Amino acid sequence: MRPPARPPSTAGRTKDIWGERTPFAPGTDWPERADAHLTREPERWVTSACVLCSNGCGLDIGVAEGRIVGVRGRTGDRVNHGRLGPKGLYGWQAGNSPDRLTRPLVRRDGALVETGWDEAMDLVVAGAQRVLEEHGPLAMGFYTSGQLFLEDYYLQAVIARAGIGTPHLDGNTRLCTSTAEWALIESFGSDGNPGSYTDVDHADTLFLAGHNVAETQTVLWARMLDRLHGPDRPRLVVADPRRTPAAELADVHLPVRPGTNVMLLNALLHEIIRTDRVDRAWVEAHTVGFDELAAVVKGYPPERAAGVCGVPADGIRAAAELLGAAERLVSTVLQGVYQSHQATAAAVQVNNLHLLRGMIGRPGRTVFQMNGQPTAQNTRETGANGLFPAFLNWQNDEHVERLARHWHVDPMRIPHWAPPTHAMKMLRYIEQGSLRWLWITGTNPAVSWPELGRVRSVLEKEGLFLVVSDAFRTETTDLADVVLPAALWGEKAGTFTNADRTVHYSGKAVDPPGEARADFEALLAFARAMGLLDDEGEPLPRWSTPEEAFDDFRALTRGALCDYSGLSHELLRRDGGVQWPRPEHADASTERLYGDGRFRTGASECQSYGHDLLTGALNEADEYAAHDPAGRAIIKAAEYLPPHDVLDDEHPLRLTTGRTVHHWHTRTKTARAPELQAAAPDMWIEMFPDDAAARDIADGDMVQVVSRHGLVQATVRLDGTRRGVVFAPFHYGYFDVDDASGEGDAEGTRAANEATPTDWDPVSKQPVYKVTAVEVVPLGGDEERR
Ligand SMILES: Nc1nc2c(c(=O)[nH]1)N[C@H]1C(S)=C(S)[C@@H](COP(=O)(O)OP(=O)(O)OC[C@H]3O[C@@H](n4cnc5c(=O)[nH]c(N)nc54)[C@H](O)[C@@H]3O)O[C@H]1N2
Ligand SMILES: Nc1nc2c(c(=O)[nH]1)N[C@H]1C(S)=C(S)[C@@H](COP(=O)(O)OP(=O)(O)OC[C@H]3O[C@@H](n4cnc5c(=O)[nH]c(N)nc54)[C@H](O)[C@@H]3O)O[C@H]1N2
Ligand code: SF4
Ligand SMILES: [Mo]
């Protein structure tokens, strides 16, 4: 790896988001480009990767005088070839912020006051023991993140599933990529993306379904953009209601109405079949379910879809022509599908597109059911996102037994009589009073969960003992009984895996501030203080360092699809990003899954028996075995259903929520990075000019967005979105409300989730954040300002 002689100037990268173009031809290597941002010359460098999205760009952390002073992209890393985007370049500064939590907080007489770890942990443990004694393990829950490390999640899975014996363990990955997980399972039998980012280098056609990649995975878009600027440019098809940067460059942009993805995708499949683009031999040899799909999509001609989706039938035909003619097709799917209506049903139709065309597992031919958070893949793999570790099937007794043996406990100690509890259901159990002790790590649900009025009232509830681990005071820590100060990325060691299965080691560069501690240490201290034991009387877990946790996990994955057995902290420190599967003693990883057309769908090996896509009804073992796909991919069809939150005269517009390039989620990090905060200092909404004019609203006016569930106030931008659709970023909460806008008392009306409903996909249980029925009304007083 060649470090840059002198760090290139990066001051302007909040505007020059993707940096300089380095065009390249299909099948050639993506040129390297060394991006860096340093506030001074480092004394030493520590190997890591960026944790500000699922792209997983390899980087080195620069350290001087015990502080992080900058980052540089690793040119030798397979993911980014040296590049970093704006969040990667500037976001690390949050760790140096003077307002980090440095001591635990406990609630006394209603207020949070500082204390030491001993008292704080004693309270957490005493609370847990009391709840366990009085109400049993089902009164305890854990809600974790997609932003910690693999080792942290695996530890939580051991504690919750084997130690406490509660099914109430889920991650914020439920809000993020549980649809990715389920779309992969429903079609291919197992989680795990088939493709590799190098597929972008080979593609002749790119299809982005509800994925604003240019803003949310800027370095992946830089790779696509370099292809688009290079010889033999790939064709680009974008399905997104908004005019995203990718939509601007698309050959076909389908500005689909939010919530109508299944209709659109069925119409595309209709055309693919009608124009006979199906690879019949491959479909015959490697799939089941083609006939049902053909029968269903017969009812979806482009003319029908055009009316429902609000796009021209000719546009649908043009898109289908490009997708059908492609010889090397790469599709990506993200929140425009996962958080929209019929999430899993729609995501699966993109898999079907690839299955019909036999385009999977070979260079330039793949679907990416994308991830969002940097470590979401690990939340899923380790069993902290509602499924079991190592892609084991909780409905399969042999799998449960294997897990129990590995953990040295009786299978009956591991709850598996019903599906593990999903996040929104945990909220309901708290509301009902059956869940009474909850530990939240690395997530801020008081801003990121839907219907915030309800979320606040439930988390504040008398009778809930709430523990929150975070590095900052947040809207959620403000509701806690105990707040534990967490070490951030760069202050602790661990591993994580991106959306193309690349695993990175992230080293400890500096000490955490004050008494802040790594989540792993806090969780382990809890396990020990609770006296958790396995059935042989040994401490549960038996290990006590992140490296030992990794070794235990990789032993469990031996032979699984996500085979980590050939990886180690040492190898990852040495080699940088390395993909799984990497079986023990293998010299190299398997770059693409399913190249042989064999999928993990056999009844004895599949991760789940799957669901009915419309109702979410779970299949039983014997029904699945009776039609065992036995290694063939499963083509699952779905009829279109209209969104639940219906439009009417009082709520005639669709609110869709999402991201902007400069901020990360609830902004605890990016609001503390001056360049990023300056680039997007306050909340806004986007409207279509005609919709605004009809309501006497002008650009810059203050408006109120009213749904059936709550309301949001913001200034209007007449830009970016389609007719009938309002967009709001969900980044803005309340922690900086006074200094952010000067609007003063925005408490309760600034966060987009004030307006979103409690609703979820029947299969993945992912909340529906992108199809809320709303009206927008001008706020009084603005008339004069105009
Ligand atoms: N800058 C930045 N980058 C991030 C993040 C961040 O907070 N900030 N977060 C990371 C995380 S955790 C995630 S999950 C990803 C999310 O990354 P994306 O999914 O790319 O981001 P979103 O803005 O949530 O939604 C993507 C697009 O979906 C479109 N959309 C809305 N409704 C529909 C619909 O019904 N159909 C279709 N086809 N499209 C629709 C929206 O217009 C939007 O452009 O980003 C990751 N990267
Ligand atoms: N309306 C709407 N709502 C959404 C979405 C949307 O598109 N629209 N997107 C959803 C999606 S995809 C996601 S991923 C979620 C994200 O929602 P959240 O997870 O709630 O958002 P973050 O701001 O990333 O919260 C992470 C928290 O963890 C803290 N943290 C960071 N690192 C560490 C660590 O190492 N240890 C500990 N203990 N804490 C740490 C941060 O300070 C921060 O408070 O939001 C969801 N909510
Ligand atoms: S693309 Fe994602 S992982 Fe890469 S630098 Fe940007 S935020 Fe970090
Ligand atoms: Mo996410």
mmCIF file of N, CA and C in Angstrom, residues 258-366:
data_model
loop_
_atom_site.group_PDB
_atom_site.id
_atom_site.type_symbol
_atom_site.label_atom_id
_atom_site.label_comp_id
_atom_site.label_asym_id
_atom_site.label_seq_id
_atom_site.Cartn_x
_atom_site.Cartn_y
_atom_site.Cartn_z
ATOM 1 N N PRO A 258 -44.253 6.650 -4.178
ATOM 2 C CA PRO A 258 -43.874 5.843 -3.021
ATOM 3 C C PRO A 258 -44.942 4.791 -2.714
ATOM 4 N N GLY A 259 -44.462 3.606 -2.403
ATOM 5 C CA GLY A 259 -45.387 2.545 -1.989
ATOM 6 C C GLY A 259 -45.861 1.649 -3.109
ATOM 7 N N THR A 260 -45.382 1.878 -4.337
ATOM 8 C CA THR A 260 -45.895 1.099 -5.472
ATOM 9 C C THR A 260 -44.821 0.228 -6.128
ATOM 10 N N ASN A 261 -43.783 -0.108 -5.365
ATOM 11 C CA ASN A 261 -42.673 -0.874 -5.956
ATOM 12 C C ASN A 261 -43.105 -2.218 -6.545
ATOM 13 N N VAL A 262 -43.989 -2.940 -5.843
ATOM 14 C CA VAL A 262 -44.370 -4.269 -6.344
ATOM 15 C C VAL A 262 -45.064 -4.129 -7.695
ATOM 16 N N MET A 263 -45.904 -3.121 -7.811
ATOM 17 C CA MET A 263 -46.584 -2.876 -9.093
ATOM 18 C C MET A 263 -45.565 -2.630 -10.210
ATOM 19 N N LEU A 264 -44.603 -1.765 -9.920
ATOM 20 C CA LEU A 264 -43.599 -1.430 -10.934
ATOM 21 C C LEU A 264 -42.758 -2.663 -11.295
ATOM 22 N N LEU A 265 -42.281 -3.357 -10.282
ATOM 23 C CA LEU A 265 -41.383 -4.484 -10.537
ATOM 24 C C LEU A 265 -42.125 -5.619 -11.233
ATOM 25 N N ASN A 266 -43.375 -5.832 -10.869
ATOM 26 C CA ASN A 266 -44.155 -6.856 -11.573
ATOM 27 C C ASN A 266 -44.306 -6.499 -13.049
ATOM 28 N N ALA A 267 -44.480 -5.199 -13.320
ATOM 29 C CA ALA A 267 -44.600 -4.784 -14.718
ATOM 30 C C ALA A 267 -43.275 -5.008 -15.460
ATOM 31 N N LEU A 268 -42.166 -4.735 -14.790
ATOM 32 C CA LEU A 268 -40.860 -4.981 -15.428
ATOM 33 C C LEU A 268 -40.695 -6.482 -15.705
ATOM 34 N N LEU A 269 -41.080 -7.310 -14.735
ATOM 35 C CA LEU A 269 -40.970 -8.764 -14.933
ATOM 36 C C LEU A 269 -41.929 -9.228 -16.040
ATOM 37 N N HIS A 270 -43.092 -8.610 -16.081
ATOM 38 C CA HIS A 270 -44.055 -8.906 -17.148
ATOM 39 C C HIS A 270 -43.397 -8.710 -18.511
ATOM 40 N N GLU A 271 -42.707 -7.590 -18.659
ATOM 41 C CA GLU A 271 -42.064 -7.275 -19.931
ATOM 42 C C GLU A 271 -40.889 -8.216 -20.225
ATOM 43 N N ILE A 272 -40.128 -8.540 -19.194
ATOM 44 C CA ILE A 272 -38.988 -9.456 -19.371
ATOM 45 C C ILE A 272 -39.489 -10.808 -19.900
ATOM 46 N N ILE A 273 -40.603 -11.265 -19.332
ATOM 47 C CA ILE A 273 -41.141 -12.554 -19.769
ATOM 48 C C ILE A 273 -41.790 -12.420 -21.151
ATOM 49 N N ARG A 274 -42.564 -11.342 -21.338
ATOM 50 C CA ARG A 274 -43.247 -11.151 -22.629
ATOM 51 C C ARG A 274 -42.250 -11.062 -23.786
ATOM 52 N N THR A 275 -41.119 -10.406 -23.540
ATOM 53 C CA THR A 275 -40.151 -10.240 -24.628
ATOM 54 C C THR A 275 -39.143 -11.394 -24.656
ATOM 55 N N ASP A 276 -39.438 -12.417 -23.851
ATOM 56 C CA ASP A 276 -38.660 -13.659 -23.844
ATOM 57 C C ASP A 276 -37.173 -13.445 -23.550
ATOM 58 N N ARG A 277 -36.926 -12.709 -22.505
ATOM 59 C CA ARG A 277 -35.546 -12.491 -22.062
ATOM 60 C C ARG A 277 -35.142 -13.495 -20.987
ATOM 61 N N VAL A 278 -35.994 -14.471 -20.750
ATOM 62 C CA VAL A 278 -35.741 -15.422 -19.670
ATOM 63 C C VAL A 278 -34.691 -16.443 -20.103
ATOM 64 N N ASP A 279 -33.736 -16.726 -19.238
ATOM 65 C CA ASP A 279 -32.753 -17.784 -19.506
ATOM 66 C C ASP A 279 -33.393 -19.108 -19.082
ATOM 67 N N ARG A 280 -34.151 -19.684 -19.990
ATOM 68 C CA ARG A 280 -35.007 -20.826 -19.652
ATOM 69 C C ARG A 280 -34.213 -21.995 -19.096
ATOM 70 N N ALA A 281 -33.084 -22.282 -19.698
ATOM 71 C CA ALA A 281 -32.313 -23.451 -19.261
ATOM 72 C C ALA A 281 -31.832 -23.256 -17.826
ATOM 73 N N TRP A 282 -31.373 -22.068 -17.548
ATOM 74 C CA TRP A 282 -30.864 -21.808 -16.195
ATOM 75 C C TRP A 282 -32.002 -21.861 -15.182
ATOM 76 N N VAL A 283 -33.120 -21.231 -15.546
ATOM 77 C CA VAL A 283 -34.283 -21.212 -14.651
ATOM 78 C C VAL A 283 -34.732 -22.646 -14.372
ATOM 79 N N GLU A 284 -34.785 -23.438 -15.402
ATOM 80 C CA GLU A 284 -35.204 -24.841 -15.283
ATOM 81 C C GLU A 284 -34.264 -25.605 -14.337
ATOM 82 N N ALA A 285 -32.979 -25.369 -14.474
ATOM 83 C CA ALA A 285 -31.992 -26.141 -13.715
ATOM 84 C C ALA A 285 -31.837 -25.653 -12.277
ATOM 85 N N HIS A 286 -32.048 -24.360 -12.035
ATOM 86 C CA HIS A 286 -31.604 -23.806 -10.744
ATOM 87 C C HIS A 286 -32.662 -23.106 -9.923
ATOM 88 N N THR A 287 -33.929 -23.138 -10.366
ATOM 89 C CA THR A 287 -34.955 -22.426 -9.603
ATOM 90 C C THR A 287 -36.228 -23.259 -9.471
ATOM 91 N N VAL A 288 -37.072 -22.842 -8.534
ATOM 92 C CA VAL A 288 -38.458 -23.325 -8.485
ATOM 93 C C VAL A 288 -39.363 -22.094 -8.473
ATOM 94 N N GLY A 289 -40.568 -22.242 -8.963
ATOM 95 C CA GLY A 289 -41.568 -21.176 -8.817
ATOM 96 C C GLY A 289 -41.787 -20.302 -10.042
ATOM 97 N N PHE A 290 -41.119 -20.627 -11.150
ATOM 98 C CA PHE A 290 -41.257 -19.753 -12.322
ATOM 99 C C PHE A 290 -42.706 -19.637 -12.807
ATOM 100 N N ASP A 291 -43.410 -20.768 -12.845
ATOM 101 C CA ASP A 291 -44.758 -20.739 -13.423
ATOM 102 C C ASP A 291 -45.695 -19.824 -12.642
ATOM 103 N N GLU A 292 -45.587 -19.869 -11.295
ATOM 104 C CA GLU A 292 -46.445 -18.987 -10.482
ATOM 105 C C GLU A 292 -46.112 -17.532 -10.784
ATOM 106 N N LEU A 293 -44.831 -17.238 -10.887
ATOM 107 C CA LEU A 293 -44.457 -15.848 -11.157
ATOM 108 C C LEU A 293 -45.018 -15.405 -12.497
ATOM 109 N N ALA A 294 -44.842 -16.259 -13.499
ATOM 110 C CA ALA A 294 -45.329 -15.901 -14.837
ATOM 111 C C ALA A 294 -46.833 -15.665 -14.793
ATOM 112 N N ALA A 295 -47.553 -16.490 -14.031
ATOM 113 C CA ALA A 295 -49.006 -16.343 -13.958
ATOM 114 C C ALA A 295 -49.367 -15.023 -13.266
ATOM 115 N N VAL A 296 -48.669 -14.695 -12.201
ATOM 116 C CA VAL A 296 -49.001 -13.457 -11.476
ATOM 117 C C VAL A 296 -48.673 -12.228 -12.319
ATOM 118 N N VAL A 297 -47.465 -12.160 -12.853
ATOM 119 C CA VAL A 297 -47.078 -10.909 -13.520
ATOM 120 C C VAL A 297 -47.778 -10.722 -14.872
ATOM 121 N N LYS A 298 -48.430 -11.758 -15.362
ATOM 122 C CA LYS A 298 -49.255 -11.625 -16.562
ATOM 123 C C LYS A 298 -50.284 -10.511 -16.379
ATOM 124 N N GLY A 299 -50.721 -10.333 -15.142
ATOM 125 C CA GLY A 299 -51.729 -9.311 -14.856
ATOM 126 C C GLY A 299 -51.162 -7.906 -14.660
ATOM 127 N N TYR A 300 -49.885 -7.705 -15.002
ATOM 128 C CA TYR A 300 -49.250 -6.406 -14.734
ATOM 129 C C TYR A 300 -48.647 -5.779 -15.995
ATOM 130 N N PRO A 301 -49.452 -5.541 -17.027
ATOM 131 C CA PRO A 301 -48.896 -4.863 -18.203
ATOM 132 C C PRO A 301 -48.478 -3.435 -17.826
ATOM 133 N N PRO A 302 -47.514 -2.878 -18.548
ATOM 134 C CA PRO A 302 -47.025 -1.534 -18.223
ATOM 135 C C PRO A 302 -48.132 -0.499 -18.130
ATOM 136 N N GLU A 303 -49.189 -0.622 -18.923
ATOM 137 C CA GLU A 303 -50.264 0.375 -18.872
ATOM 138 C C GLU A 303 -50.927 0.396 -17.500
ATOM 139 N N ARG A 304 -51.124 -0.778 -16.920
ATOM 140 C CA ARG A 304 -51.754 -0.836 -15.597
ATOM 141 C C ARG A 304 -50.818 -0.199 -14.563
ATOM 142 N N ALA A 305 -49.534 -0.588 -14.632
ATOM 143 C CA ALA A 305 -48.566 -0.081 -13.650
ATOM 144 C C ALA A 305 -48.409 1.430 -13.789
ATOM 145 N N ALA A 306 -48.465 1.916 -15.016
ATOM 146 C CA ALA A 306 -48.257 3.354 -15.242
ATOM 147 C C ALA A 306 -49.222 4.174 -14.404
ATOM 148 N N GLY A 307 -50.490 3.767 -14.403
ATOM 149 C CA GLY A 307 -51.499 4.510 -13.663
ATOM 150 C C GLY A 307 -51.221 4.498 -12.166
ATOM 151 N N VAL A 308 -50.892 3.331 -11.646
ATOM 152 C CA VAL A 308 -50.690 3.195 -10.197
ATOM 153 C C VAL A 308 -49.375 3.842 -9.760
ATOM 154 N N CYS A 309 -48.331 3.647 -10.538
ATOM 155 C CA CYS A 309 -46.992 4.113 -10.143
ATOM 156 C C CYS A 309 -46.758 5.576 -10.526
ATOM 157 N N GLY A 310 -47.606 6.109 -11.398
ATOM 158 C CA GLY A 310 -47.420 7.496 -11.810
ATOM 159 C C GLY A 310 -46.205 7.694 -12.692
ATOM 160 N N VAL A 311 -45.896 6.695 -13.515
ATOM 161 C CA VAL A 311 -44.791 6.839 -14.482
ATOM 162 C C VAL A 311 -45.312 6.414 -15.854
ATOM 163 N N PRO A 312 -44.756 6.926 -16.947
ATOM 164 C CA PRO A 312 -45.268 6.560 -18.263
ATOM 165 C C PRO A 312 -45.017 5.080 -18.599
ATOM 166 N N ALA A 313 -45.991 4.471 -19.259
ATOM 167 C CA ALA A 313 -45.832 3.067 -19.663
ATOM 168 C C ALA A 313 -44.606 2.897 -20.554
ATOM 169 N N ASP A 314 -44.341 3.888 -21.379
ATOM 170 C CA ASP A 314 -43.162 3.809 -22.252
ATOM 171 C C ASP A 314 -41.868 3.776 -21.445
ATOM 172 N N GLY A 315 -41.863 4.490 -20.331
ATOM 173 C CA GLY A 315 -40.688 4.468 -19.454
ATOM 174 C C GLY A 315 -40.460 3.074 -18.885
ATOM 175 N N ILE A 316 -41.546 2.435 -18.483
ATOM 176 C CA ILE A 316 -41.432 1.074 -17.946
ATOM 177 C C ILE A 316 -40.909 0.138 -19.034
ATOM 178 N N ARG A 317 -41.447 0.277 -20.244
ATOM 179 C CA ARG A 317 -40.985 -0.574 -21.346
ATOM 180 C C ARG A 317 -39.513 -0.309 -21.670
ATOM 181 N N ALA A 318 -39.133 0.965 -21.618
ATOM 182 C CA ALA A 318 -37.723 1.297 -21.910
ATOM 183 C C ALA A 318 -36.804 0.703 -20.843
ATOM 184 N N ALA A 319 -37.230 0.780 -19.589
ATOM 185 C CA ALA A 319 -36.415 0.204 -18.513
ATOM 186 C C ALA A 319 -36.310 -1.306 -18.693
ATOM 187 N N ALA A 320 -37.452 -1.938 -18.983
ATOM 188 C CA ALA A 320 -37.453 -3.399 -19.151
ATOM 189 C C ALA A 320 -36.562 -3.808 -20.317
ATOM 190 N N GLU A 321 -36.540 -2.986 -21.346
ATOM 191 C CA GLU A 321 -35.699 -3.290 -22.509
ATOM 192 C C GLU A 321 -34.214 -3.279 -22.096
ATOM 193 N N LEU A 322 -33.840 -2.278 -21.297
ATOM 194 C CA LEU A 322 -32.436 -2.216 -20.850
ATOM 195 C C LEU A 322 -32.113 -3.398 -19.926
ATOM 196 N N LEU A 323 -33.009 -3.672 -18.974
ATOM 197 C CA LEU A 323 -32.750 -4.767 -18.041
ATOM 198 C C LEU A 323 -32.758 -6.111 -18.766
ATOM 199 N N GLY A 324 -33.637 -6.205 -19.757
ATOM 200 C CA GLY A 324 -33.743 -7.465 -20.493
ATOM 201 C C GLY A 324 -32.564 -7.694 -21.426
ATOM 202 N N ALA A 325 -32.024 -6.610 -21.973
ATOM 203 C CA ALA A 325 -30.916 -6.753 -22.924
ATOM 204 C C ALA A 325 -29.569 -6.858 -22.219
ATOM 205 N N ALA A 326 -29.540 -6.499 -20.938
ATOM 206 C CA ALA A 326 -28.256 -6.497 -20.218
ATOM 207 C C ALA A 326 -27.622 -7.880 -20.242
ATOM 208 N N GLU A 327 -26.326 -7.908 -20.411
ATOM 209 C CA GLU A 327 -25.611 -9.188 -20.273
ATOM 210 C C GLU A 327 -24.884 -9.263 -18.955
ATOM 211 N N ARG A 328 -24.597 -8.108 -18.398
ATOM 212 C CA ARG A 328 -23.965 -8.079 -17.063
ATOM 213 C C ARG A 328 -24.694 -7.015 -16.250
ATOM 214 N N LEU A 329 -25.653 -7.495 -15.466
ATOM 215 C CA LEU A 329 -26.564 -6.598 -14.745
ATOM 216 C C LEU A 329 -26.244 -6.595 -13.256
ATOM 217 N N VAL A 330 -26.027 -5.391 -12.711
ATOM 218 C CA VAL A 330 -25.888 -5.235 -11.262
ATOM 219 C C VAL A 330 -27.053 -4.387 -10.760
ATOM 220 N N SER A 331 -27.832 -4.951 -9.846
ATOM 221 C CA SER A 331 -28.950 -4.213 -9.253
ATOM 222 C C SER A 331 -28.662 -3.976 -7.785
ATOM 223 N N THR A 332 -29.095 -2.825 -7.292
ATOM 224 C CA THR A 332 -28.998 -2.575 -5.856
ATOM 225 C C THR A 332 -30.369 -2.154 -5.345
ATOM 226 N N VAL A 333 -30.648 -2.584 -4.134
ATOM 227 C CA VAL A 333 -31.949 -2.322 -3.516
ATOM 228 C C VAL A 333 -31.673 -1.740 -2.137
ATOM 229 N N LEU A 334 -32.366 -0.639 -1.782
ATOM 230 C CA LEU A 334 -32.197 -0.174 -0.402
ATOM 231 C C LEU A 334 -33.501 0.456 0.096
ATOM 232 N N GLN A 335 -33.407 1.482 0.932
ATOM 233 C CA GLN A 335 -34.568 1.853 1.750
ATOM 234 C C GLN A 335 -35.805 2.286 0.963
ATOM 235 N N GLY A 336 -35.633 2.749 -0.261
ATOM 236 C CA GLY A 336 -36.823 3.072 -1.050
ATOM 237 C C GLY A 336 -37.693 1.844 -1.279
ATOM 238 N N VAL A 337 -37.099 0.672 -1.056
ATOM 239 C CA VAL A 337 -37.861 -0.575 -1.096
ATOM 240 C C VAL A 337 -38.091 -1.096 0.329
ATOM 241 N N TYR A 338 -37.033 -1.146 1.137
ATOM 242 C CA TYR A 338 -37.135 -1.810 2.450
ATOM 243 C C TYR A 338 -38.048 -1.073 3.423
ATOM 244 N N GLN A 339 -38.098 0.262 3.313
ATOM 245 C CA GLN A 339 -38.936 1.031 4.242
ATOM 246 C C GLN A 339 -40.213 1.500 3.567
ATOM 247 N N SER A 340 -40.449 0.959 2.389
ATOM 248 C CA SER A 340 -41.662 1.322 1.689
ATOM 249 C C SER A 340 -42.683 0.204 1.895
ATOM 250 N N HIS A 341 -43.813 0.371 1.250
ATOM 251 C CA HIS A 341 -44.879 -0.612 1.385
ATOM 252 C C HIS A 341 -44.501 -1.914 0.675
ATOM 253 N N GLN A 342 -44.922 -3.057 1.221
ATOM 254 C CA GLN A 342 -44.627 -4.386 0.666
ATOM 255 C C GLN A 342 -43.122 -4.580 0.474
ATOM 256 N N ALA A 343 -42.388 -4.307 1.529
ATOM 257 C CA ALA A 343 -40.934 -4.240 1.433
ATOM 258 C C ALA A 343 -40.315 -5.547 0.929
ATOM 259 N N THR A 344 -40.544 -6.626 1.649
ATOM 260 C CA THR A 344 -39.883 -7.883 1.256
ATOM 261 C C THR A 344 -40.422 -8.378 -0.081
ATOM 262 N N ALA A 345 -41.730 -8.248 -0.260
ATOM 263 C CA ALA A 345 -42.322 -8.693 -1.532
ATOM 264 C C ALA A 345 -41.659 -7.986 -2.707
ATOM 265 N N ALA A 346 -41.383 -6.698 -2.553
ATOM 266 C CA ALA A 346 -40.766 -5.935 -3.638
ATOM 267 C C ALA A 346 -39.294 -6.314 -3.802
ATOM 268 N N ALA A 347 -38.575 -6.387 -2.676
ATOM 269 C CA ALA A 347 -37.143 -6.705 -2.762
ATOM 270 C C ALA A 347 -36.934 -8.053 -3.455
ATOM 271 N N VAL A 348 -37.829 -8.990 -3.165
ATOM 272 C CA VAL A 348 -37.732 -10.322 -3.765
ATOM 273 C C VAL A 348 -37.944 -10.265 -5.288
ATOM 274 N N GLN A 349 -38.739 -9.312 -5.758
ATOM 275 C CA GLN A 349 -38.951 -9.215 -7.212
ATOM 276 C C GLN A 349 -37.662 -8.801 -7.930
ATOM 277 N N VAL A 350 -36.800 -8.055 -7.239
ATOM 278 C CA VAL A 350 -35.513 -7.714 -7.859
ATOM 279 C C VAL A 350 -34.640 -8.978 -7.914
ATOM 280 N N ASN A 351 -34.702 -9.794 -6.855
ATOM 281 C CA ASN A 351 -34.009 -11.090 -6.946
ATOM 282 C C ASN A 351 -34.546 -11.892 -8.136
ATOM 283 N N ASN A 352 -35.873 -11.864 -8.300
ATOM 284 C CA ASN A 352 -36.487 -12.628 -9.397
ATOM 285 C C ASN A 352 -35.982 -12.174 -10.757
ATOM 286 N N LEU A 353 -35.808 -10.856 -10.895
ATOM 287 C CA LEU A 353 -35.271 -10.335 -12.153
ATOM 288 C C LEU A 353 -33.945 -11.033 -12.474
ATOM 289 N N HIS A 354 -33.091 -11.159 -11.447
ATOM 290 C CA HIS A 354 -31.783 -11.794 -11.662
ATOM 291 C C HIS A 354 -31.917 -13.284 -11.886
ATOM 292 N N LEU A 355 -32.851 -13.910 -11.177
ATOM 293 C CA LEU A 355 -33.022 -15.355 -11.354
ATOM 294 C C LEU A 355 -33.557 -15.655 -12.755
ATOM 295 N N LEU A 356 -34.520 -14.863 -13.222
ATOM 296 C CA LEU A 356 -35.072 -15.093 -14.565
ATOM 297 C C LEU A 356 -33.976 -15.002 -15.614
ATOM 298 N N ARG A 357 -33.046 -14.104 -15.383
ATOM 299 C CA ARG A 357 -32.015 -13.889 -16.385
ATOM 300 C C ARG A 357 -30.742 -14.693 -16.082
ATOM 301 N N GLY A 358 -30.793 -15.502 -15.036
ATOM 302 C CA GLY A 358 -29.621 -16.334 -14.685
ATOM 303 C C GLY A 358 -28.415 -15.485 -14.337
ATOM 304 N N MET A 359 -28.673 -14.305 -13.793
ATOM 305 C CA MET A 359 -27.563 -13.363 -13.576
ATOM 306 C C MET A 359 -27.233 -13.260 -12.107
ATOM 307 N N ILE A 360 -26.484 -14.242 -11.672
ATOM 308 C CA ILE A 360 -26.092 -14.233 -10.282
ATOM 309 C C ILE A 360 -24.798 -15.032 -10.119
ATOM 310 N N GLY A 361 -23.933 -14.517 -9.277
ATOM 311 C CA GLY A 361 -22.749 -15.293 -8.911
ATOM 312 C C GLY A 361 -21.630 -15.300 -9.936
ATOM 313 N N ARG A 362 -21.757 -14.474 -10.977
ATOM 314 C CA ARG A 362 -20.663 -14.381 -11.950
ATOM 315 C C ARG A 362 -20.306 -12.911 -12.144
ATOM 316 N N PRO A 363 -19.091 -12.620 -12.591
ATOM 317 C CA PRO A 363 -18.648 -11.223 -12.643
ATOM 318 C C PRO A 363 -19.642 -10.301 -13.360
ATOM 319 N N GLY A 364 -19.978 -9.202 -12.699
ATOM 320 C CA GLY A 364 -20.873 -8.228 -13.307
ATOM 321 C C GLY A 364 -22.329 -8.644 -13.264
ATOM 322 N N ARG A 365 -22.633 -9.736 -12.591
ATOM 323 C CA ARG A 365 -24.024 -10.206 -12.565
ATOM 324 C C ARG A 365 -24.410 -10.488 -11.123
ATOM 325 N N THR A 366 -25.091 -9.529 -10.540
ATOM 326 C CA THR A 366 -25.547 -9.768 -9.170
ATOM 327 C C THR A 366 -26.607 -8.780 -8.753
#
